PDB file of C-alpha atoms in Angstrom:
ATOM      1  CA  UNK A   1      10.648 -16.718  64.122  1.00  0.00           C
ATOM      2  CA  UNK A   2      12.036 -20.013  62.841  1.00  0.00           C
ATOM      3  CA  UNK A   3      14.272 -21.725  65.389  1.00  0.00           C
ATOM      4  CA  UNK A   4      17.553 -22.755  63.788  1.00  0.00           C
ATOM      5  CA  UNK A   5      21.296 -22.809  64.251  1.00  0.00           C
ATOM      6  CA  UNK A   6      22.217 -19.210  65.196  1.00  0.00           C
ATOM      7  CA  UNK A   7      25.403 -19.362  63.139  1.00  0.00           C
ATOM      8  CA  UNK A   8      23.449 -20.185  59.985  1.00  0.00           C
ATOM      9  CA  UNK A   9      20.865 -17.511  60.728  1.00  0.00           C
ATOM     10  CA  UNK A  10      23.628 -14.935  61.120  1.00  0.00           C
ATOM     11  CA  UNK A  11      25.267 -15.975  57.849  1.00  0.00           C
ATOM     12  CA  UNK A  12      21.944 -15.634  56.015  1.00  0.00           C
ATOM     13  CA  UNK A  13      21.345 -12.203  57.531  1.00  0.00           C
ATOM     14  CA  UNK A  14      24.895 -11.179  56.599  1.00  0.00           C
ATOM     15  CA  UNK A  15      24.086 -12.151  53.000  1.00  0.00           C
ATOM     16  CA  UNK A  16      20.920 -10.066  53.043  1.00  0.00           C
ATOM     17  CA  UNK A  17      22.892  -7.121  54.456  1.00  0.00           C
ATOM     18  CA  UNK A  18      25.480  -7.417  51.699  1.00  0.00           C
ATOM     19  CA  UNK A  19      22.909  -7.789  48.928  1.00  0.00           C
ATOM     20  CA  UNK A  20      20.921  -4.790  50.149  1.00  0.00           C
ATOM     21  CA  UNK A  21      24.017  -2.662  49.567  1.00  0.00           C
ATOM     22  CA  UNK A  22      23.767  -3.785  45.936  1.00  0.00           C
ATOM     23  CA  UNK A  23      20.121  -2.687  45.720  1.00  0.00           C
ATOM     24  CA  UNK A  24      18.516  -6.063  46.367  1.00  0.00           C
ATOM     25  CA  UNK A  25      15.270  -6.143  48.376  1.00  0.00           C
ATOM     26  CA  UNK A  26      14.515  -2.463  47.723  1.00  0.00           C
ATOM     27  CA  UNK A  27      10.801  -3.223  48.045  1.00  0.00           C
ATOM     28  CA  UNK A  28      11.411  -4.129  51.686  1.00  0.00           C
ATOM     29  CA  UNK A  29      13.361  -1.059  52.773  1.00  0.00           C
ATOM     30  CA  UNK A  30      11.049  -0.677  55.765  1.00  0.00           C
ATOM     31  CA  UNK A  31      12.126  -4.060  57.169  1.00  0.00           C
ATOM     32  CA  UNK A  32      15.284  -5.122  58.955  1.00  0.00           C
ATOM     33  CA  UNK A  33      17.356  -7.854  57.358  1.00  0.00           C
ATOM     34  CA  UNK A  34      16.234 -10.254  60.062  1.00  0.00           C
ATOM     35  CA  UNK A  35      12.594  -9.457  59.289  1.00  0.00           C
ATOM     36  CA  UNK A  36      13.216 -10.076  55.581  1.00  0.00           C
ATOM     37  CA  UNK A  37      14.689 -13.474  56.438  1.00  0.00           C
ATOM     38  CA  UNK A  38      11.691 -14.363  58.593  1.00  0.00           C
ATOM     39  CA  UNK A  39       9.312 -13.421  55.777  1.00  0.00           C
ATOM     40  CA  UNK A  40      11.342 -15.616  53.416  1.00  0.00           C
ATOM     41  CA  UNK A  41      11.019 -18.525  55.820  1.00  0.00           C
ATOM     42  CA  UNK A  42       7.259 -17.950  56.211  1.00  0.00           C
ATOM     43  CA  UNK A  43       6.658 -17.718  52.449  1.00  0.00           C
ATOM     44  CA  UNK A  44       5.593 -14.061  52.499  1.00  0.00           C
ATOM     45  CA  UNK A  45       8.608 -13.288  50.313  1.00  0.00           C
ATOM     46  CA  UNK A  46       9.012 -15.930  47.620  1.00  0.00           C
ATOM     47  CA  UNK A  47       9.660 -16.598  43.953  1.00  0.00           C
ATOM     48  CA  UNK A  48       8.905 -19.103  41.191  1.00  0.00           C
ATOM     49  CA  UNK A  49      11.384 -21.145  39.182  1.00  0.00           C
ATOM     50  CA  UNK A  50       9.265 -22.255  36.232  1.00  0.00           C
ATOM     51  CA  UNK A  51       7.527 -19.984  33.760  1.00  0.00           C
ATOM     52  CA  UNK A  52       4.295 -21.961  33.801  1.00  0.00           C
ATOM     53  CA  UNK A  53       3.963 -21.495  37.573  1.00  0.00           C
ATOM     54  CA  UNK A  54       4.602 -17.774  37.222  1.00  0.00           C
ATOM     55  CA  UNK A  55       1.699 -17.208  34.835  1.00  0.00           C
ATOM     56  CA  UNK A  56       0.235 -13.752  35.259  1.00  0.00           C
ATOM     57  CA  UNK A  57      -3.278 -15.154  35.054  1.00  0.00           C
ATOM     58  CA  UNK A  58      -3.015 -17.268  38.196  1.00  0.00           C
ATOM     59  CA  UNK A  59      -2.442 -14.615  40.795  1.00  0.00           C
ATOM     60  CA  UNK A  60      -1.691 -17.403  43.268  1.00  0.00           C
ATOM     61  CA  UNK A  61       2.022 -18.278  43.158  1.00  0.00           C
ATOM     62  CA  UNK A  62       3.200 -21.181  45.233  1.00  0.00           C
ATOM     63  CA  UNK A  63       5.043 -20.240  48.437  1.00  0.00           C
ATOM     64  CA  UNK A  64       7.224 -23.212  49.248  1.00  0.00           C
ATOM     65  CA  UNK A  65      10.798 -22.101  48.588  1.00  0.00           C
ATOM     66  CA  UNK A  66      11.251 -20.587  52.040  1.00  0.00           C
ATOM     67  CA  UNK A  67      10.071 -23.755  53.740  1.00  0.00           C
ATOM     68  CA  UNK A  68      12.332 -25.812  51.497  1.00  0.00           C
ATOM     69  CA  UNK A  69      15.279 -23.635  52.537  1.00  0.00           C
ATOM     70  CA  UNK A  70      14.438 -24.092  56.231  1.00  0.00           C
ATOM     71  CA  UNK A  71      14.250 -27.862  55.818  1.00  0.00           C
ATOM     72  CA  UNK A  72      17.572 -27.945  53.980  1.00  0.00           C
ATOM     73  CA  UNK A  73      19.257 -25.827  56.671  1.00  0.00           C
ATOM     74  CA  UNK A  74      18.015 -28.183  59.366  1.00  0.00           C
ATOM     75  CA  UNK A  75      18.560 -31.510  57.625  1.00  0.00           C
ATOM     76  CA  UNK A  76      21.966 -30.632  56.156  1.00  0.00           C
ATOM     77  CA  UNK A  77      23.290 -28.346  58.857  1.00  0.00           C
ATOM     78  CA  UNK A  78      26.852 -29.662  58.690  1.00  0.00           C
ATOM     79  CA  UNK A  79      26.948 -29.100  54.938  1.00  0.00           C
ATOM     80  CA  UNK A  80      25.620 -25.559  55.253  1.00  0.00           C
ATOM     81  CA  UNK A  81      28.139 -24.707  57.958  1.00  0.00           C
ATOM     82  CA  UNK A  82      30.892 -25.594  55.487  1.00  0.00           C
ATOM     83  CA  UNK A  83      29.279 -23.787  52.554  1.00  0.00           C
ATOM     84  CA  UNK A  84      31.019 -20.869  50.884  1.00  0.00           C
ATOM     85  CA  UNK A  85      29.577 -17.401  51.393  1.00  0.00           C
ATOM     86  CA  UNK A  86      28.508 -17.181  47.745  1.00  0.00           C
ATOM     87  CA  UNK A  87      26.067 -20.055  48.247  1.00  0.00           C
ATOM     88  CA  UNK A  88      24.312 -18.178  51.045  1.00  0.00           C
ATOM     89  CA  UNK A  89      24.208 -15.048  48.880  1.00  0.00           C
ATOM     90  CA  UNK A  90      22.803 -16.909  45.898  1.00  0.00           C
ATOM     91  CA  UNK A  91      20.081 -18.749  47.799  1.00  0.00           C
ATOM     92  CA  UNK A  92      18.920 -15.501  49.371  1.00  0.00           C
ATOM     93  CA  UNK A  93      19.229 -13.369  46.211  1.00  0.00           C
ATOM     94  CA  UNK A  94      16.704 -15.587  44.423  1.00  0.00           C
ATOM     95  CA  UNK A  95      13.968 -14.311  46.718  1.00  0.00           C
ATOM     96  CA  UNK A  96      14.137 -10.829  45.188  1.00  0.00           C
ATOM     97  CA  UNK A  97      12.012 -11.407  42.090  1.00  0.00           C
ATOM     98  CA  UNK A  98      12.887  -7.986  40.674  1.00  0.00           C
ATOM     99  CA  UNK A  99      16.590  -8.858  40.644  1.00  0.00           C
ATOM    100  CA  UNK A 100      16.782 -12.616  40.159  1.00  0.00           C
ATOM    101  CA  UNK A 101      15.546 -14.991  37.464  1.00  0.00           C
ATOM    102  CA  UNK A 102      15.650 -18.751  37.997  1.00  0.00           C
ATOM    103  CA  UNK A 103      14.193 -21.208  35.512  1.00  0.00           C
ATOM    104  CA  UNK A 104      13.912 -24.972  35.508  1.00  0.00           C
ATOM    105  CA  UNK A 105      15.563 -26.527  32.422  1.00  0.00           C
ATOM    106  CA  UNK A 106      12.694 -29.043  32.329  1.00  0.00           C
ATOM    107  CA  UNK A 107      10.005 -27.008  30.626  1.00  0.00           C
ATOM    108  CA  UNK A 108       6.572 -27.087  29.031  1.00  0.00           C
ATOM    109  CA  UNK A 109       6.888 -26.038  25.372  1.00  0.00           C
ATOM    110  CA  UNK A 110       3.481 -24.472  24.836  1.00  0.00           C
ATOM    111  CA  UNK A 111       1.854 -21.197  23.844  1.00  0.00           C
ATOM    112  CA  UNK A 112       2.798 -18.272  26.044  1.00  0.00           C
ATOM    113  CA  UNK A 113       6.163 -19.653  27.143  1.00  0.00           C
ATOM    114  CA  UNK A 114       8.357 -17.221  25.232  1.00  0.00           C
ATOM    115  CA  UNK A 115       6.288 -14.172  26.139  1.00  0.00           C
ATOM    116  CA  UNK A 116       6.433 -15.007  29.833  1.00  0.00           C
ATOM    117  CA  UNK A 117      10.169 -15.709  29.744  1.00  0.00           C
ATOM    118  CA  UNK A 118      10.874 -12.394  28.020  1.00  0.00           C
ATOM    119  CA  UNK A 119       8.759 -10.556  30.595  1.00  0.00           C
ATOM    120  CA  UNK A 120      10.742 -12.197  33.364  1.00  0.00           C
ATOM    121  CA  UNK A 121      13.976 -11.030  31.749  1.00  0.00           C
ATOM    122  CA  UNK A 122      12.557  -7.523  31.559  1.00  0.00           C
ATOM    123  CA  UNK A 123      11.418  -7.633  35.201  1.00  0.00           C
ATOM    124  CA  UNK A 124      14.973  -8.118  36.504  1.00  0.00           C
ATOM    125  CA  UNK A 125      16.630  -5.714  34.038  1.00  0.00           C
ATOM    126  CA  UNK A 126      16.845  -2.749  36.442  1.00  0.00           C
ATOM    127  CA  UNK A 127      15.057  -0.700  33.802  1.00  0.00           C
ATOM    128  CA  UNK A 128      17.520  -1.142  30.935  1.00  0.00           C
ATOM    129  CA  UNK A 129      15.482  -3.727  28.978  1.00  0.00           C
ATOM    130  CA  UNK A 130      11.857  -2.730  28.481  1.00  0.00           C
ATOM    131  CA  UNK A 131      10.365  -4.567  25.480  1.00  0.00           C
ATOM    132  CA  UNK A 132       6.884  -3.750  24.218  1.00  0.00           C
ATOM    133  CA  UNK A 133       4.445  -5.229  21.681  1.00  0.00           C
ATOM    134  CA  UNK A 134       5.560  -8.757  22.565  1.00  0.00           C
ATOM    135  CA  UNK A 135       4.327 -11.674  20.491  1.00  0.00           C
ATOM    136  CA  UNK A 136       5.580 -15.166  19.737  1.00  0.00           C
ATOM    137  CA  UNK A 137       5.625 -17.696  16.908  1.00  0.00           C
ATOM    138  CA  UNK A 138       6.479 -21.404  17.005  1.00  0.00           C
ATOM    139  CA  UNK A 139       8.393 -23.571  14.532  1.00  0.00           C
ATOM    140  CA  UNK A 140       9.236 -27.270  14.825  1.00  0.00           C
ATOM    141  CA  UNK A 141      12.215 -29.126  13.395  1.00  0.00           C
ATOM    142  CA  UNK A 142      12.758 -32.893  13.144  1.00  0.00           C
ATOM    143  CA  UNK A 143      15.929 -33.822  14.997  1.00  0.00           C
ATOM    144  CA  UNK A 144      17.923 -34.715  11.900  1.00  0.00           C
ATOM    145  CA  UNK A 145      17.054 -31.375  10.286  1.00  0.00           C
ATOM    146  CA  UNK A 146      17.903 -29.371  13.395  1.00  0.00           C
ATOM    147  CA  UNK A 147      21.211 -31.179  13.851  1.00  0.00           C
ATOM    148  CA  UNK A 148      22.351 -29.696  10.526  1.00  0.00           C
ATOM    149  CA  UNK A 149      21.749 -26.077  11.593  1.00  0.00           C
ATOM    150  CA  UNK A 150      22.272 -25.951  15.368  1.00  0.00           C
ATOM    151  CA  UNK A 151      26.010 -25.209  15.240  1.00  0.00           C
ATOM    152  CA  UNK A 152      25.249 -22.029  13.304  1.00  0.00           C
ATOM    153  CA  UNK A 153      23.054 -20.732  16.140  1.00  0.00           C
ATOM    154  CA  UNK A 154      24.967 -18.620  18.726  1.00  0.00           C
ATOM    155  CA  UNK A 155      24.531 -20.285  22.084  1.00  0.00           C
ATOM    156  CA  UNK A 156      23.811 -23.764  20.727  1.00  0.00           C
ATOM    157  CA  UNK A 157      27.203 -24.547  19.220  1.00  0.00           C
ATOM    158  CA  UNK A 158      28.308 -28.028  20.183  1.00  0.00           C
ATOM    159  CA  UNK A 159      25.319 -28.883  22.365  1.00  0.00           C
ATOM    160  CA  UNK A 160      24.183 -32.489  22.512  1.00  0.00           C
ATOM    161  CA  UNK A 161      20.563 -33.060  21.559  1.00  0.00           C
ATOM    162  CA  UNK A 162      19.058 -35.156  24.312  1.00  0.00           C
ATOM    163  CA  UNK A 163      16.928 -37.482  22.200  1.00  0.00           C
ATOM    164  CA  UNK A 164      18.701 -37.276  18.863  1.00  0.00           C
ATOM    165  CA  UNK A 165      20.669 -40.490  19.363  1.00  0.00           C
ATOM    166  CA  UNK A 166      17.504 -42.556  19.605  1.00  0.00           C
ATOM    167  CA  UNK A 167      15.676 -40.596  16.941  1.00  0.00           C
ATOM    168  CA  UNK A 168      12.797 -39.400  19.087  1.00  0.00           C
ATOM    169  CA  UNK A 169      10.869 -36.169  19.082  1.00  0.00           C
ATOM    170  CA  UNK A 170      11.633 -32.776  17.632  1.00  0.00           C
ATOM    171  CA  UNK A 171      13.074 -29.401  18.508  1.00  0.00           C
ATOM    172  CA  UNK A 172      10.610 -26.550  18.998  1.00  0.00           C
ATOM    173  CA  UNK A 173      11.710 -22.999  18.331  1.00  0.00           C
ATOM    174  CA  UNK A 174       9.796 -20.222  20.081  1.00  0.00           C
ATOM    175  CA  UNK A 175      10.559 -16.894  18.416  1.00  0.00           C
ATOM    176  CA  UNK A 176       9.559 -13.890  20.490  1.00  0.00           C
ATOM    177  CA  UNK A 177       9.181 -10.607  18.626  1.00  0.00           C
ATOM    178  CA  UNK A 178       9.199  -7.290  20.464  1.00  0.00           C
ATOM    179  CA  UNK A 179       9.932  -3.600  20.106  1.00  0.00           C
ATOM    180  CA  UNK A 180      12.860  -2.059  21.919  1.00  0.00           C
ATOM    181  CA  UNK A 181      14.031   1.536  21.494  1.00  0.00           C
ATOM    182  CA  UNK A 182      11.595   1.968  18.637  1.00  0.00           C
ATOM    183  CA  UNK A 183      12.848  -0.978  16.591  1.00  0.00           C
ATOM    184  CA  UNK A 184      11.555  -4.527  16.246  1.00  0.00           C
ATOM    185  CA  UNK A 185      13.775  -7.372  17.393  1.00  0.00           C
ATOM    186  CA  UNK A 186      13.380 -11.036  18.196  1.00  0.00           C
ATOM    187  CA  UNK A 187      14.942 -13.715  20.376  1.00  0.00           C
ATOM    188  CA  UNK A 188      14.687 -17.489  20.123  1.00  0.00           C
ATOM    189  CA  UNK A 189      14.056 -20.062  22.835  1.00  0.00           C
ATOM    190  CA  UNK A 190      14.576 -23.714  21.863  1.00  0.00           C
ATOM    191  CA  UNK A 191      12.930 -26.755  23.415  1.00  0.00           C
ATOM    192  CA  UNK A 192      14.719 -30.063  22.882  1.00  0.00           C
ATOM    193  CA  UNK A 193      11.843 -32.305  23.836  1.00  0.00           C
ATOM    194  CA  UNK A 194      11.024 -30.965  27.291  1.00  0.00           C
ATOM    195  CA  UNK A 195      14.445 -29.359  27.825  1.00  0.00           C
ATOM    196  CA  UNK A 196      14.777 -25.595  27.452  1.00  0.00           C
ATOM    197  CA  UNK A 197      17.750 -23.924  25.743  1.00  0.00           C
ATOM    198  CA  UNK A 198      17.800 -20.306  26.827  1.00  0.00           C
ATOM    199  CA  UNK A 199      21.335 -19.176  25.955  1.00  0.00           C
ATOM    200  CA  UNK A 200      20.586 -17.836  22.428  1.00  0.00           C
ATOM    201  CA  UNK A 201      17.997 -15.428  23.834  1.00  0.00           C
ATOM    202  CA  UNK A 202      20.301 -14.215  26.615  1.00  0.00           C
ATOM    203  CA  UNK A 203      23.120 -13.507  24.194  1.00  0.00           C
ATOM    204  CA  UNK A 204      20.832 -11.456  21.978  1.00  0.00           C
ATOM    205  CA  UNK A 205      19.431  -9.414  24.862  1.00  0.00           C
ATOM    206  CA  UNK A 206      22.934  -8.729  26.179  1.00  0.00           C
ATOM    207  CA  UNK A 207      23.898  -7.365  22.774  1.00  0.00           C
ATOM    208  CA  UNK A 208      20.874  -5.062  22.789  1.00  0.00           C
ATOM    209  CA  UNK A 209      21.720  -3.553  26.191  1.00  0.00           C
ATOM    210  CA  UNK A 210      25.511  -3.588  25.996  1.00  0.00           C
ATOM    211  CA  UNK A 211      25.734   0.203  25.701  1.00  0.00           C
ATOM    212  CA  UNK A 212      23.982   0.642  29.071  1.00  0.00           C
ATOM    213  CA  UNK A 213      26.851  -0.893  30.990  1.00  0.00           C
ATOM    214  CA  UNK A 214      24.592  -3.646  32.321  1.00  0.00           C
ATOM    215  CA  UNK A 215      24.606  -7.306  31.332  1.00  0.00           C
ATOM    216  CA  UNK A 216      22.807 -10.497  32.296  1.00  0.00           C
ATOM    217  CA  UNK A 217      25.101 -12.763  34.306  1.00  0.00           C
ATOM    218  CA  UNK A 218      24.613 -16.343  35.408  1.00  0.00           C
ATOM    219  CA  UNK A 219      25.732 -17.834  38.717  1.00  0.00           C
ATOM    220  CA  UNK A 220      27.607 -20.938  37.670  1.00  0.00           C
ATOM    221  CA  UNK A 221      27.170 -23.158  40.736  1.00  0.00           C
ATOM    222  CA  UNK A 222      23.585 -24.221  40.075  1.00  0.00           C
ATOM    223  CA  UNK A 223      21.782 -26.827  38.007  1.00  0.00           C
ATOM    224  CA  UNK A 224      19.024 -24.310  37.225  1.00  0.00           C
ATOM    225  CA  UNK A 225      19.071 -21.487  34.706  1.00  0.00           C
ATOM    226  CA  UNK A 226      19.621 -18.292  36.677  1.00  0.00           C
ATOM    227  CA  UNK A 227      20.282 -14.692  35.733  1.00  0.00           C
ATOM    228  CA  UNK A 228      21.065 -11.396  37.415  1.00  0.00           C
ATOM    229  CA  UNK A 229      21.714  -7.989  35.886  1.00  0.00           C
ATOM    230  CA  UNK A 230      24.954  -6.325  37.002  1.00  0.00           C
ATOM    231  CA  UNK A 231      27.437  -3.784  35.794  1.00  0.00           C
ATOM    232  CA  UNK A 232      30.917  -5.117  35.128  1.00  0.00           C
ATOM    233  CA  UNK A 233      32.094  -3.455  38.334  1.00  0.00           C
ATOM    234  CA  UNK A 234      29.347  -5.088  40.393  1.00  0.00           C
ATOM    235  CA  UNK A 235      30.090  -8.502  38.921  1.00  0.00           C
ATOM    236  CA  UNK A 236      33.784  -8.116  39.705  1.00  0.00           C
ATOM    237  CA  UNK A 237      32.973  -6.992  43.243  1.00  0.00           C
ATOM    238  CA  UNK A 238      30.882 -10.127  43.808  1.00  0.00           C
ATOM    239  CA  UNK A 239      33.661 -12.315  42.431  1.00  0.00           C
ATOM    240  CA  UNK A 240      36.385 -10.753  44.569  1.00  0.00           C
ATOM    241  CA  UNK A 241      34.522 -10.118  47.818  1.00  0.00           C
ATOM    242  CA  UNK A 242      32.075 -13.029  47.885  1.00  0.00           C
ATOM    243  CA  UNK A 243      33.450 -15.672  45.545  1.00  0.00           C
ATOM    244  CA  UNK A 244      30.582 -15.646  43.049  1.00  0.00           C
ATOM    245  CA  UNK A 245      31.240 -17.676  39.892  1.00  0.00           C
ATOM    246  CA  UNK A 246      29.657 -15.468  37.247  1.00  0.00           C
ATOM    247  CA  UNK A 247      29.587 -15.925  33.496  1.00  0.00           C
TER     248      UNK A 247
END
């Protein structure tokens, strides 16, 4: 067991206890919350935050997030002791890969990206989004051309293109086609240089599953893309009881 401030350990375990009541960590129902925390610290329970690390073909995901959390808790103990409860919840929730999706905005725009991202969205969907026959196509736009159309794309209205001002690069559009409920649909991921724009795809998926009562929500206090699937009631419960900033 990792030796650490007992107050912080208790707060982390309290978060695990709360999240388990919302069906997080169901794959570890045979473990106590303290045992789950210890496996997080040891790397036995972990996650990835970039699609290219989470490739299905590797079979060998990195296991460093738990150690990084331990180091942060030790090196910034005073900060953690002042942290709001939602921050503890969020950091722990990420370790349930069937409920949490985190993605680095700095990306690698290459073949397979869109397929993997869509599969990750499906993995955390709690069964309400199950796309099949997934394939992707790529299109590139010079910056000046894309600037003329971006405000007509839901999710990209008003965004600032990172390299447009200096006239460098291009915008890559990864269109992912799939079947859902017997019909073909598509979502678009955009790469502004090496920066991923994921919002258009999330909006489209939320429209497709709206009738289920579930939606993809993002925790707003993070510099990473992150998504969880909740009902409206669950999202409101997290806001009121734990202070989550969800959008």
